[in-house]
PDB file of C-alpha atoms in Angstrom:
ATOM      1  CA  GLN P   1     157.553 100.533 142.689  1.00 85.00           C
ATOM      2  CA  VAL P   2     159.378  99.636 145.428  1.00 93.00           C
ATOM      3  CA  GLN P   3     162.865  98.863 145.288  1.00 96.00           C
ATOM      4  CA  VAL P   4     165.003  96.735 148.045  1.00 97.00           C
ATOM      5  CA  VAL P   5     168.736  95.977 148.097  1.00 97.00           C
ATOM      6  CA  GLU P   6     170.345  93.567 150.597  1.00 97.00           C
ATOM      7  CA  SER P   7     173.574  93.565 151.913  1.00 98.00           C
ATOM      8  CA  GLY P   8     175.717  92.148 155.221  1.00 98.00           C
ATOM      9  CA  GLY P   9     176.064  88.673 154.306  1.00 97.00           C
ATOM     10  CA  GLY P  10     179.063  86.617 154.456  1.00 97.00           C
ATOM     11  CA  LEU P  11     181.343  83.569 155.757  1.00 98.00           C
ATOM     12  CA  VAL P  12     180.995  83.155 159.498  1.00 98.00           C
ATOM     13  CA  GLN P  13     181.652  80.483 161.657  1.00 98.00           C
ATOM     14  CA  ALA P  14     179.173  78.603 164.068  1.00 98.00           C
ATOM     15  CA  GLY P  15     177.887  80.819 166.746  1.00 98.00           C
ATOM     16  CA  ASP P  16     178.951  84.220 165.128  1.00 98.00           C
ATOM     17  CA  SER P  17     176.084  86.824 164.660  1.00 98.00           C
ATOM     18  CA  LEU P  18     175.835  88.647 161.307  1.00 98.00           C
ATOM     19  CA  LYS P  19     173.077  91.694 160.931  1.00 98.00           C
ATOM     20  CA  LEU P  20     171.897  91.761 157.173  1.00 98.00           C
ATOM     21  CA  SER P  21     170.340  95.270 155.929  1.00 98.00           C
ATOM     22  CA  CYS P  22     167.548  95.845 153.457  1.00 98.00           C
ATOM     23  CA  ALA P  23     167.394  99.261 151.757  1.00 97.00           C
ATOM     24  CA  ALA P  24     164.212 100.051 150.482  1.00 96.00           C
ATOM     25  CA  SER P  25     163.332 102.927 147.941  1.00 94.00           C
ATOM     26  CA  GLY P  26     160.342 103.865 146.144  1.00 90.00           C
ATOM     27  CA  GLY P  27     156.657 104.466 146.833  1.00 77.00           C
ATOM     28  CA  SER P  28     155.174 105.061 150.139  1.00 85.00           C
ATOM     29  CA  LEU P  29     157.042 102.307 152.402  1.00 87.00           C
ATOM     30  CA  SER P  30     154.573 102.713 155.101  1.00 88.00           C
ATOM     31  CA  LEU P  31     152.199 100.947 152.889  1.00 90.00           C
ATOM     32  CA  TYR P  32     154.061  97.850 152.568  1.00 93.00           C
ATOM     33  CA  ILE P  33     155.233  94.715 154.978  1.00 95.00           C
ATOM     34  CA  MET P  34     159.130  93.691 154.483  1.00 96.00           C
ATOM     35  CA  GLY P  35     160.063  90.395 154.828  1.00 97.00           C
ATOM     36  CA  TRP P  36     163.236  88.274 154.891  1.00 98.00           C
ATOM     37  CA  PHE P  37     163.262  85.013 153.180  1.00 98.00           C
ATOM     38  CA  ARG P  38     165.953  82.275 152.739  1.00 98.00           C
ATOM     39  CA  GLN P  39     166.832  79.647 150.428  1.00 98.00           C
ATOM     40  CA  ALA P  40     169.196  76.863 150.942  1.00 97.00           C
ATOM     41  CA  PRO P  41     170.656  74.838 148.062  1.00 92.00           C
ATOM     42  CA  GLY P  42     168.063  72.359 147.065  1.00 95.00           C
ATOM     43  CA  LYS P  43     165.276  73.638 149.596  1.00 97.00           C
ATOM     44  CA  GLU P  44     162.372  75.559 149.031  1.00 97.00           C
ATOM     45  CA  ARG P  45     162.070  79.592 149.986  1.00 97.00           C
ATOM     46  CA  GLU P  46     161.150  79.810 153.363  1.00 97.00           C
ATOM     47  CA  ILE P  47     159.925  83.167 155.379  1.00 98.00           C
ATOM     48  CA  VAL P  48     162.565  84.020 158.343  1.00 98.00           C
ATOM     49  CA  ALA P  49     160.748  87.118 159.463  1.00 98.00           C
ATOM     50  CA  ALA P  50     158.707  90.193 158.467  1.00 97.00           C
ATOM     51  CA  LEU P  51     158.109  93.795 159.711  1.00 96.00           C
ATOM     52  CA  GLY P  52     155.533  96.815 159.153  1.00 93.00           C
ATOM     53  CA  TRP P  53     157.570 100.315 158.514  1.00 88.00           C
ATOM     54  CA  SER P  54     154.789 101.399 161.585  1.00 83.00           C
ATOM     55  CA  GLY P  55     156.304  98.896 163.861  1.00 78.00           C
ATOM     56  CA  SER P  56     153.020  97.546 164.686  1.00 83.00           C
ATOM     57  CA  TYR P  57     153.428  94.248 162.974  1.00 92.00           C
ATOM     58  CA  SER P  58     156.460  92.177 163.369  1.00 95.00           C
ATOM     59  CA  TYR P  59     157.060  88.359 162.859  1.00 96.00           C
ATOM     60  CA  VAL P  60     159.972  85.946 163.254  1.00 97.00           C
ATOM     61  CA  ALA P  61     159.365  82.120 162.244  1.00 97.00           C
ATOM     62  CA  ASP P  62     159.250  80.002 165.204  1.00 96.00           C
ATOM     63  CA  SER P  63     162.162  78.122 164.631  1.00 94.00           C
ATOM     64  CA  GLU P  64     164.299  81.203 164.590  1.00 96.00           C
ATOM     65  CA  LYS P  65     162.707  82.803 167.604  1.00 96.00           C
ATOM     66  CA  GLY P  66     165.274  83.787 170.084  1.00 95.00           C
ATOM     67  CA  ARG P  67     168.197  83.798 167.463  1.00 98.00           C
ATOM     68  CA  PHE P  68     166.804  86.194 165.075  1.00 98.00           C
ATOM     69  CA  THR P  69     165.403  89.458 165.294  1.00 97.00           C
ATOM     70  CA  VAL P  70     163.900  92.127 162.876  1.00 97.00           C
ATOM     71  CA  SER P  71     164.131  95.614 163.118  1.00 96.00           C
ATOM     72  CA  ARG P  72     163.791  98.796 161.176  1.00 95.00           C
ATOM     73  CA  ASN P  73     165.467 102.444 160.768  1.00 95.00           C
ATOM     74  CA  LEU P  74     162.612 104.887 159.485  1.00 92.00           C
ATOM     75  CA  ALA P  75     165.201 107.407 158.771  1.00 93.00           C
ATOM     76  CA  LYS P  76     167.663 105.477 156.551  1.00 95.00           C
ATOM     77  CA  SER P  77     164.477 103.271 155.053  1.00 95.00           C
ATOM     78  CA  THR P  78     166.279 100.196 156.191  1.00 96.00           C
ATOM     79  CA  VAL P  79     165.320  96.976 157.702  1.00 97.00           C
ATOM     80  CA  TYR P  80     167.474  94.611 159.483  1.00 98.00           C
ATOM     81  CA  LEU P  81     167.787  91.189 160.227  1.00 98.00           C
ATOM     82  CA  GLN P  82     169.929  90.399 163.086  1.00 98.00           C
ATOM     83  CA  MET P  83     170.932  86.803 163.427  1.00 98.00           C
ATOM     84  CA  ASN P  84     172.964  85.440 166.395  1.00 98.00           C
ATOM     85  CA  ASN P  85     174.152  81.956 167.498  1.00 98.00           C
ATOM     86  CA  LEU P  86     174.360  81.132 163.561  1.00 98.00           C
ATOM     87  CA  LYS P  87     174.372  77.461 162.543  1.00 97.00           C
ATOM     88  CA  PRO P  88     175.549  75.669 159.631  1.00 97.00           C
ATOM     89  CA  GLU P  89     172.102  74.972 158.543  1.00 96.00           C
ATOM     90  CA  ASP P  90     171.360  78.931 158.204  1.00 97.00           C
ATOM     91  CA  THR P  91     173.625  78.699 155.249  1.00 98.00           C
ATOM     92  CA  ALA P  92     171.384  80.126 152.340  1.00 98.00           C
ATOM     93  CA  VAL P  93     170.854  82.958 150.094  1.00 98.00           C
ATOM     94  CA  TYR P  94     168.804  85.551 151.920  1.00 98.00           C
ATOM     95  CA  TYR P  95     166.317  87.921 150.210  1.00 98.00           C
ATOM     96  CA  CYS P  96     164.472  90.880 151.153  1.00 98.00           C
ATOM     97  CA  ALA P  97     160.943  91.673 149.752  1.00 98.00           C
ATOM     98  CA  ALA P  98     158.274  93.882 149.930  1.00 96.00           C
ATOM     99  CA  LYS P  99     154.450  93.610 149.657  1.00 95.00           C
ATOM    100  CA  PRO P 100     151.524  95.984 150.084  1.00 92.00           C
ATOM    101  CA  ARG P 101     149.801  95.894 153.336  1.00 90.00           C
ATOM    102  CA  GLY P 102     146.750  93.563 153.224  1.00 89.00           C
ATOM    103  CA  GLU P 103     148.427  91.320 150.202  1.00 92.00           C
ATOM    104  CA  THR P 104     149.297  88.056 150.762  1.00 91.00           C
ATOM    105  CA  ALA P 105     151.908  88.047 147.762  1.00 96.00           C
ATOM    106  CA  TYR P 106     155.601  89.680 148.102  1.00 97.00           C
ATOM    107  CA  GLU P 107     155.904  91.697 145.423  1.00 95.00           C
ATOM    108  CA  TYR P 108     159.195  93.462 145.010  1.00 96.00           C
ATOM    109  CA  TRP P 109     162.384  91.287 145.570  1.00 98.00           C
ATOM    110  CA  GLY P 110     165.854  92.013 146.053  1.00 98.00           C
ATOM    111  CA  ARG P 111     168.904  89.923 144.484  1.00 98.00           C
ATOM    112  CA  GLY P 112     169.642  88.503 147.645  1.00 98.00           C
ATOM    113  CA  THR P 113     172.817  88.323 149.794  1.00 98.00           C
ATOM    114  CA  GLN P 114     174.739  84.932 150.410  1.00 98.00           C
ATOM    115  CA  VAL P 115     175.233  83.692 154.276  1.00 98.00           C
ATOM    116  CA  THR P 116     177.521  80.876 154.861  1.00 98.00           C
ATOM    117  CA  VAL P 117     178.122  79.449 158.178  1.00 98.00           C
ATOM    118  CA  SER P 118     180.932  77.263 158.599  1.00 97.00           C
ATOM    119  CA  SER P 119     181.215  74.266 161.465  1.00 94.00           C
TER     120      SER P 119
END
């Protein structure tokens, strides 16, 4: 079973940058896809980015391309979400999750980290 813990959220101003971290442990991580999701108040959870540990698979939502990038540090078993030029509408709880490669549903979720962007 994979455990994931997010960190790096906070209160920033519009135009600032923030880098979220997701530390993963347990299982054979190379067999998993790591995803970043967010959920704003009153809205459904949406996927923002995803990455395979091998680096062969990478995804960023079209709406965030050019501002968000996803990366990983294999030695630290950590996945990152770099967010630049943040906007107030990026305010949300950001979650990290893991799913086995080839599966549709993300099975293992962190507790989330709050990102608040003030105008």
